[in-house]
Structures are given as C-alpha cells and as structure tokens.
Short mmCIF file of C-alpha atoms and ligand atoms in Angstrom, two decimals:
data_model
loop_
_atom_site.label_atom_id
_atom_site.label_comp_id
_atom_site.label_asym_id
_atom_site.label_seq_id
_atom_site.Cartn_x
_atom_site.Cartn_y
_atom_site.Cartn_z
CA MET A 1 -1.24 47.64 42.90
CA THR A 2 0.46 45.94 45.85
CA PHE A 3 -0.94 45.65 49.34
CA THR A 4 0.79 45.17 52.65
CA GLN A 5 -0.81 42.12 54.23
CA THR A 6 -1.68 43.47 57.62
CA ALA A 7 -5.42 43.10 58.07
CA PRO A 8 -6.71 39.93 59.71
CA ALA A 9 -9.47 37.88 58.11
CA PHE A 10 -11.52 35.03 59.55
CA ILE A 11 -12.58 32.06 57.44
CA GLY A 12 -15.67 29.94 57.97
CA VAL A 13 -16.24 26.66 56.13
CA ASP A 14 -19.47 24.68 56.12
CA LEU A 15 -18.97 21.09 55.02
CA GLY A 16 -22.17 19.63 53.64
CA GLY A 17 -22.90 16.36 51.89
CA THR A 18 -23.48 18.20 48.59
CA THR A 19 -21.42 21.39 48.72
CA ILE A 20 -18.63 22.93 50.75
CA LYS A 21 -19.28 26.64 51.33
CA ALA A 22 -16.57 28.98 52.53
CA VAL A 23 -16.59 32.65 53.42
CA ALA A 24 -13.93 35.10 54.58
CA ILE A 25 -14.82 38.11 56.71
CA ASP A 26 -12.86 41.04 58.09
CA ALA A 27 -12.51 41.84 61.81
CA ASP A 28 -15.82 43.77 61.77
CA GLY A 29 -17.74 40.88 60.24
CA HIS A 30 -18.00 42.17 56.66
CA VAL A 31 -17.82 39.55 53.90
CA LEU A 32 -14.60 39.77 51.88
CA ALA A 33 -14.96 36.74 49.61
CA ARG A 34 -16.93 33.54 49.16
CA ARG A 35 -16.24 30.21 47.48
CA VAL A 36 -18.31 27.12 46.90
CA VAL A 37 -17.15 23.74 45.69
CA SER A 38 -19.08 20.53 45.25
CA THR A 39 -18.13 18.22 48.14
CA PHE A 40 -16.56 15.53 46.00
CA GLY A 41 -15.63 17.87 43.13
CA VAL A 42 -11.86 17.70 43.68
CA ASP A 43 -10.34 14.20 43.28
CA GLU A 44 -13.70 12.81 44.46
CA SER A 45 -12.52 13.56 48.00
CA ALA A 46 -14.22 15.79 50.57
CA LEU A 47 -10.83 16.54 52.16
CA ALA A 48 -9.23 17.48 48.81
CA SER A 49 -12.24 19.70 48.01
CA LEU A 50 -11.97 21.32 51.46
CA HIS A 51 -8.27 22.12 51.03
CA SER A 52 -8.87 23.43 47.51
CA VAL A 53 -11.68 25.80 48.49
CA ILE A 54 -9.62 27.18 51.42
CA GLU A 55 -6.55 27.70 49.22
CA ARG A 56 -8.63 29.62 46.69
CA LEU A 57 -10.30 31.73 49.35
CA VAL A 58 -6.96 32.55 50.98
CA ALA A 59 -5.65 33.63 47.57
CA ASP A 60 -8.76 35.82 47.14
CA ILE A 61 -8.22 37.67 50.42
CA GLU A 62 -4.43 37.92 50.10
CA ALA A 63 -4.99 39.68 46.79
CA ILE A 64 -6.89 42.44 48.61
CA GLY A 65 -4.48 42.81 51.54
CA PHE A 66 -5.78 40.40 54.19
CA PHE A 67 -4.28 37.37 55.86
CA PRO A 68 -6.18 34.44 57.42
CA GLN A 69 -5.97 34.69 61.20
CA ARG A 70 -8.25 31.80 62.14
CA LEU A 71 -10.34 29.12 60.49
CA GLY A 72 -13.66 27.73 61.66
CA ALA A 73 -15.06 24.60 60.08
CA CYS A 74 -18.25 22.73 60.84
CA THR A 75 -19.13 19.28 59.67
CA PRO A 76 -21.86 16.71 60.10
CA GLY A 77 -21.06 13.49 61.93
CA THR A 78 -19.52 12.72 65.30
CA VAL A 79 -17.28 15.63 66.16
CA ASP A 80 -15.03 16.27 69.16
CA SER A 81 -14.70 20.05 69.10
CA MET A 82 -12.23 20.15 72.01
CA GLY A 83 -9.94 17.53 70.46
CA GLY A 84 -10.44 18.93 66.94
CA THR A 85 -11.30 15.52 65.49
CA VAL A 86 -14.08 14.00 63.45
CA ALA A 87 -14.70 10.45 64.66
CA PHE A 88 -17.18 9.61 61.92
CA ALA A 89 -18.91 11.52 59.11
CA ALA A 90 -20.80 9.14 56.81
CA ASN A 91 -21.73 11.76 54.18
CA LEU A 92 -18.09 12.88 53.85
CA GLY A 93 -16.47 9.44 54.03
CA TRP A 94 -14.42 10.40 57.13
CA GLN A 95 -13.35 8.31 60.07
CA ASP A 96 -10.99 9.33 62.89
CA LEU A 97 -9.83 12.46 61.09
CA ALA A 98 -7.76 14.99 63.09
CA LEU A 99 -9.33 17.83 61.12
CA ALA A 100 -8.10 20.85 63.13
CA ALA A 101 -4.49 19.55 63.00
CA GLU A 102 -4.86 18.76 59.29
CA LEU A 103 -6.05 22.31 58.55
CA LEU A 104 -3.26 23.88 60.63
CA MET A 105 -0.62 21.74 58.92
CA ARG A 106 -1.89 22.37 55.39
CA HIS A 107 -2.77 26.07 55.62
CA GLY A 108 -0.68 27.27 58.58
CA VAL A 109 -3.80 28.73 60.21
CA PRO A 110 -5.19 27.70 63.62
CA ALA A 111 -8.57 26.07 63.22
CA ARG A 112 -11.59 25.40 65.40
CA ILE A 113 -14.03 22.74 64.37
CA ASP A 114 -17.48 21.77 65.58
CA HIS A 115 -20.54 19.79 64.67
CA ASP A 116 -22.54 21.78 62.11
CA ALA A 117 -25.76 21.83 64.09
CA ARG A 118 -24.05 22.75 67.38
CA ALA A 119 -22.07 25.55 65.71
CA ALA A 120 -25.27 26.87 64.11
CA ALA A 121 -27.18 26.63 67.40
CA ALA A 122 -24.46 28.62 69.16
CA ALA A 123 -24.65 31.24 66.39
CA GLU A 124 -28.47 31.32 66.63
CA LEU A 125 -28.25 31.98 70.40
CA ARG A 126 -25.65 34.71 69.90
CA ALA A 127 -27.80 36.31 67.18
CA ARG A 128 -30.87 36.27 69.45
CA GLY A 129 -28.91 38.01 72.21
CA ALA A 130 -31.04 38.87 75.23
CA ASN A 131 -34.07 37.17 73.60
CA ALA A 132 -32.31 33.80 73.34
CA PRO A 133 -34.41 30.92 74.74
CA ALA A 134 -33.15 29.11 77.84
CA ASP A 135 -33.60 25.71 76.20
CA LEU A 136 -33.26 25.47 72.43
CA LEU A 137 -33.61 22.58 70.00
CA PHE A 138 -31.99 23.66 66.74
CA VAL A 139 -32.73 21.55 63.66
CA PRO A 140 -30.84 22.23 60.42
CA LEU A 141 -32.53 20.49 57.49
CA GLY A 142 -30.28 19.73 54.55
CA THR A 143 -28.82 16.72 52.77
CA GLY A 144 -28.72 15.21 56.25
CA ILE A 145 -30.72 16.04 59.35
CA SER A 146 -29.29 16.53 62.78
CA ALA A 147 -30.14 18.66 65.78
CA ALA A 148 -28.36 20.59 68.47
CA LEU A 149 -29.60 20.92 71.98
CA SER A 150 -28.70 23.86 74.15
CA ILE A 151 -29.79 23.76 77.78
CA ARG A 152 -29.39 26.95 79.83
CA GLY A 153 -26.93 28.18 77.19
CA SER A 154 -24.76 25.06 77.21
CA ALA A 155 -24.45 22.86 74.14
CA VAL A 156 -25.13 19.19 74.82
CA ALA A 157 -22.62 17.12 72.86
CA GLY A 158 -23.13 13.78 74.56
CA SER A 159 -20.50 11.39 75.94
CA THR A 160 -19.02 10.63 72.51
CA GLY A 161 -19.99 13.83 70.66
CA ALA A 162 -22.88 12.02 68.98
CA ALA A 163 -25.83 13.74 70.68
CA GLY A 164 -28.59 15.22 68.56
CA GLU A 165 -28.80 12.71 65.71
CA LEU A 166 -32.45 13.51 65.16
CA GLY A 167 -32.17 12.32 61.54
CA HIS A 168 -31.53 8.78 62.73
CA LEU A 169 -34.47 8.42 65.07
CA ILE A 170 -36.49 5.50 63.68
CA VAL A 171 -39.97 6.69 62.73
CA ASN A 172 -41.03 3.87 60.38
CA PRO A 173 -39.48 0.51 61.41
CA ALA A 174 -40.88 -1.29 58.35
CA GLY A 175 -39.92 1.56 56.03
CA GLU A 176 -37.12 2.60 53.75
CA ALA A 177 -33.40 2.00 54.26
CA CYS A 178 -31.24 4.88 55.51
CA PRO A 179 -27.57 5.29 54.44
CA CYS A 180 -26.66 4.85 58.15
CA GLY A 181 -27.70 1.19 57.95
CA GLN A 182 -30.91 1.49 59.94
CA ILE A 183 -34.43 1.18 58.54
CA GLY A 184 -36.99 3.97 58.58
CA CYS A 185 -34.96 6.92 59.90
CA VAL A 186 -36.29 10.50 59.79
CA GLU A 187 -33.53 11.29 57.28
CA ALA A 188 -34.67 8.49 54.93
CA TYR A 189 -37.84 10.58 54.35
CA ALA A 190 -37.01 14.17 55.22
CA GLY A 191 -33.37 14.57 54.17
CA ALA A 192 -33.04 16.61 50.94
CA THR A 193 -31.38 13.72 49.12
CA SER A 194 -34.10 11.30 50.23
CA ILE A 195 -36.85 13.73 49.20
CA MET A 196 -35.38 14.05 45.71
CA ARG A 197 -34.80 10.28 45.39
CA ARG A 198 -38.35 9.47 46.53
CA TYR A 199 -39.76 12.04 44.08
CA ARG A 200 -37.79 10.50 41.21
CA THR A 201 -39.02 6.98 42.00
CA ARG A 202 -42.55 8.37 41.61
CA GLY A 203 -41.71 9.73 38.17
CA GLY A 204 -41.01 13.32 39.30
CA GLU A 205 -38.02 15.37 38.26
CA ALA A 206 -36.90 18.60 39.89
CA ALA A 207 -33.61 20.47 40.17
CA SER A 208 -34.10 21.23 43.86
CA VAL A 209 -36.40 20.61 46.81
CA GLU A 210 -37.52 24.25 46.42
CA GLU A 211 -38.78 23.46 42.93
CA LEU A 212 -40.62 20.40 44.25
CA VAL A 213 -42.21 22.47 47.02
CA GLY A 214 -43.37 24.97 44.40
CA ARG A 215 -45.42 22.18 42.77
CA LEU A 216 -47.26 20.94 45.85
CA HIS A 217 -50.68 22.14 44.68
CA HIS A 218 -50.67 20.52 41.26
CA ASP A 219 -48.25 17.57 41.46
CA GLU A 220 -49.48 14.52 43.38
CA ALA A 221 -46.03 12.88 43.60
CA ALA A 222 -44.54 16.08 45.03
CA ALA A 223 -47.40 16.37 47.53
CA ILE A 224 -46.99 12.75 48.73
CA VAL A 225 -43.21 13.00 49.09
CA TRP A 226 -43.45 16.33 50.95
CA SER A 227 -46.21 15.04 53.22
CA ASP A 228 -44.08 11.96 54.06
CA ALA A 229 -41.10 14.24 54.81
CA VAL A 230 -43.20 16.46 57.12
CA ASP A 231 -44.67 13.38 58.83
CA ALA A 232 -41.22 11.86 59.48
CA LEU A 233 -39.90 15.16 60.79
CA ALA A 234 -42.96 15.63 63.03
CA ARG A 235 -42.49 12.14 64.48
CA GLY A 236 -38.82 12.88 65.15
CA LEU A 237 -39.67 16.19 66.83
CA HIS A 238 -42.41 14.46 68.79
CA SER A 239 -39.87 12.10 70.39
CA ALA A 240 -37.34 14.88 70.94
CA THR A 241 -39.95 17.18 72.51
CA ALA A 242 -41.24 14.43 74.80
CA MET A 243 -37.67 13.89 76.05
CA ILE A 244 -36.42 17.46 76.22
CA ASP A 245 -39.42 19.83 76.51
CA PRO A 246 -37.61 22.65 74.67
CA GLU A 247 -38.69 26.28 75.04
CA LEU A 248 -38.18 26.78 71.32
CA VAL A 249 -37.56 24.61 68.25
CA VAL A 250 -35.68 26.46 65.51
CA VAL A 251 -35.65 25.07 61.98
CA GLY A 252 -32.75 26.04 59.70
CA GLY A 253 -30.79 24.69 56.77
CA GLY A 254 -31.69 24.62 53.07
CA LEU A 255 -35.16 23.12 53.53
CA SER A 256 -36.17 25.99 55.81
CA ARG A 257 -36.46 28.09 52.64
CA ALA A 258 -39.85 26.36 52.23
CA GLY A 259 -41.02 28.65 55.09
CA ASP A 260 -44.70 28.26 55.96
CA ARG A 261 -45.09 25.39 53.50
CA LEU A 262 -42.90 23.50 55.95
CA LEU A 263 -43.85 25.06 59.29
CA ASP A 264 -47.66 25.03 58.90
CA PRO A 265 -48.07 21.31 58.14
CA LEU A 266 -45.28 20.48 60.61
CA ARG A 267 -47.07 22.24 63.50
CA MET A 268 -50.37 20.64 62.46
CA ARG A 269 -48.92 17.12 62.30
CA LEU A 270 -47.12 17.55 65.62
CA ASP A 271 -50.38 18.76 67.16
CA GLU A 272 -52.12 15.59 65.91
CA LEU A 273 -49.39 13.40 67.42
CA PHE A 274 -49.39 15.06 70.84
CA THR A 275 -52.50 14.09 72.79
CA TRP A 276 -51.27 15.28 76.18
CA ARG A 277 -49.30 18.50 75.78
CA PRO A 278 -49.16 21.56 73.56
CA VAL A 279 -46.77 21.73 70.62
CA PRO A 280 -43.62 23.75 71.47
CA ALA A 281 -42.99 27.02 69.64
CA ILE A 282 -41.40 26.35 66.24
CA GLU A 283 -39.69 29.17 64.34
CA LEU A 284 -37.43 29.61 61.32
CA SER A 285 -33.76 30.24 62.05
CA LEU A 286 -32.57 33.86 62.08
CA LEU A 287 -29.53 32.48 60.27
CA GLY A 288 -31.67 31.42 57.30
CA SER A 289 -30.39 28.61 55.14
CA SER A 290 -26.80 29.73 55.89
CA ALA A 291 -26.96 28.48 59.48
CA GLY A 292 -23.95 26.18 59.13
CA LEU A 293 -21.86 28.79 57.35
CA VAL A 294 -22.64 31.51 59.89
CA GLY A 295 -21.95 29.02 62.70
CA ALA A 296 -18.59 28.04 61.19
CA THR A 297 -17.61 31.67 60.67
CA LEU A 298 -18.40 32.55 64.27
CA LEU A 299 -16.15 29.68 65.42
CA ALA A 300 -13.31 31.65 63.82
CA ALA A 301 -14.59 35.13 64.71
CA ASP A 302 -15.75 34.72 68.30
CA HIS A 303 -15.18 38.41 69.03
CA LEU A 304 -18.15 39.72 66.99
CA ASP A 305 -20.93 41.42 68.93
CA GLU A 306 -24.68 40.95 68.43
CA TRP A 307 -24.99 43.88 66.04
CA GLN A 308 -22.06 42.69 63.91
CA ILE A 309 -23.53 39.16 63.83
CA THR A 310 -26.90 40.50 62.64
CA SER A 311 -25.14 42.38 59.85
CA LEU A 312 -23.05 39.29 58.96
CA ILE A 313 -26.18 37.13 58.70
CA ARG A 314 -27.71 39.74 56.38
CA GLU A 315 -24.59 39.87 54.19
CA ILE A 316 -24.27 36.10 53.92
CA GLY A 317 -28.03 35.64 53.41
CA ARG A 318 -28.17 38.28 50.68
CA GLU A 319 -25.71 36.26 48.66
CA ASN A 320 -27.66 33.09 49.13
CA THR A 321 -28.66 31.37 45.94
CA PRO A 322 -30.59 28.14 45.43
CA VAL A 323 -28.49 25.04 46.01
CA SER A 324 -28.63 24.00 42.36
CA GLU A 325 -26.90 27.23 41.34
CA LEU A 326 -24.15 26.87 43.92
CA ILE A 327 -22.61 23.72 42.51
CA SER A 328 -19.51 25.14 40.92
CA ASP A 329 -15.97 25.67 42.11
CA GLY A 330 -15.93 29.25 40.90
CA ALA A 331 -15.93 32.31 43.09
CA VAL A 332 -19.32 33.63 44.07
CA PRO A 333 -19.32 37.40 43.69
CA CYS A 334 -19.98 39.23 46.92
CA SER A 335 -21.43 42.49 45.72
ZN1 ZN B 401 -30.33 6.65 59.60
#
C-alpha cells in the first residue's frame, strides 16, 4: 500500500545521560511511533545516536503517511533555547554545539531546543492549566539532577542559561566527588548513576534504582544509599526553598517512580532541616517519569490544548517501561 505524505507529525526527543527517547505524534497529540536508543549506542557518540534515532523515527512515520513538520529536543546542560545552542552538556560530551542548526541541516526539519527541566516545567504548567501554581520549582530526577524555576509563569533561565543546577549544590563539602569536578554535590548522592554506583560499592547489585527501592525493608546497603540520596536531595531543596519560596515543588523524572517511598522521607527530612518555616508542598509530576519527553514533544507541538496534553501524557506514560528494559535501539511498540 502507498500513502500520500500529507499529514504533519511532530517529533519530541529527550536526550538523557543513559538513553535518548524519541516520540512522534500527529496534529491531535496521538502517539504515532516511539524509538529509544542508548545515548552512546551509535559510534559511542550522543550526536550520532541522536541522528540515528530521528532517522529511524522519521522512516517509521513516513511509512504510515506522515511527514515531520517540527522537531523539539531537550537536553541537560547549559542551553540557550533562543539561540538553539548547547554551551555545555557534561553527560553528553557536548560543548558549544549549535544543536537546532545541526538538526535542521541533517533532517531538513526546523527544530526547537530547550533545557530538559525547563521544557518539562513548561509542559507541567500547561498540563495543570488553570490550577498551575504561580511559582513552581520543577525537579526531574534521573541520571542527572537539575531543576527549573517558573515565576509567575515565566521560566528563569539565568544570564548564561545555567540557572537551576540543583544537582550541583554542594551538600557535603567533605564528601564524594561529582563528575562536574566539585565535591559533595546533590547529584553525587541522589543522581541515579550515583545511587547505583554507591550501592555497588557496598556489595549490592540491582538492574535499576526501582529494584533497589523495592529492597529498602530488607537490604541494609539499599536503605543506606537511599537514605543518603533523600538526605542530599532534601538539603538541596532546603537551600532552593530558602532562596525561592516556591508555591509548589514538583518531582519528576525516572526516580519519581519511587512515589511515596521518595516523597514521604523527603518531606520528613526537609521538615527536620527547616526550623523556621513550613515545608513547601511537594507533589509528583503529572508528566510522570516521561517529563522530559513530554516537554520536548510540546516544544514541537505548541498548538496542543490542555485536554490534548492530558491525553498525550496518558499515551506516553502507558508505554513507559522500566529504564533497564528501554536500552535497545529497536522500535518500542505503541499499542
Ligand atoms: Zn556536581
């Protein structure tokens, strides 16, 4: 069967330190196809993996009669969304990369890029519609940890695009080294990679942080590592809250799948740290662990309304599988 390629599709790509996730949706926000590739799976290069996953996804949608109208990509690091450049992304090995121009040149599709946390925060606000908080601190927890601050609906990017690096607040100056070069960062204890590394050094072995969290009640090493992660995160949020006084803190990213096993001890630890003010409201993201991917997709599809976004989050979330099962460069069925 042959199709006339007339229907527009919108592609979102979430670049993470472990996997690159991509999704294509139609103009109404329905998922057409998904692809996942390990970040350094193609020529050990994040950029080569990114191009490869987009090429495959474009082939997927062209085969069913769609063409890519716009791309949205979000990445960790220091990102200039207006200029379309990534100044620095340690986990991806990027420096001064004109990413939007690179994507346009390679795929012939206009692209918008943004910092992963800021894109997710914007998506979270759009998904919350009329109930969106005036001041939001959005914290995606994954391989790395960052944050996005939205004040009165405006994203705060900072003078160099580097605002919100919650993961690199120093919470233990005599502690463990962080890949950023500092000592004792939040991310050195609460980033998914750090959690797994610290568990292994205590003799533990797990395929994912979820598996580790499932052992908290009968595995001392898991309990210590998780408690250290919660403590580091609480100390980071303590500093951020003291500075910003957010109406709501929203926790997203892969680690948010831990749900109450994360939120309960986090609220308790934050309450112990604050002697002079109440703990701000802390909730799980409506975007689930797909916050970055939804955020990236909405960069491309900025026309979707609240109802369509809610349905998109449901469709993307339904196809969510644990991180360990996502590490392949094959197509993920979207039934
Ligand atoms: Zn650091």
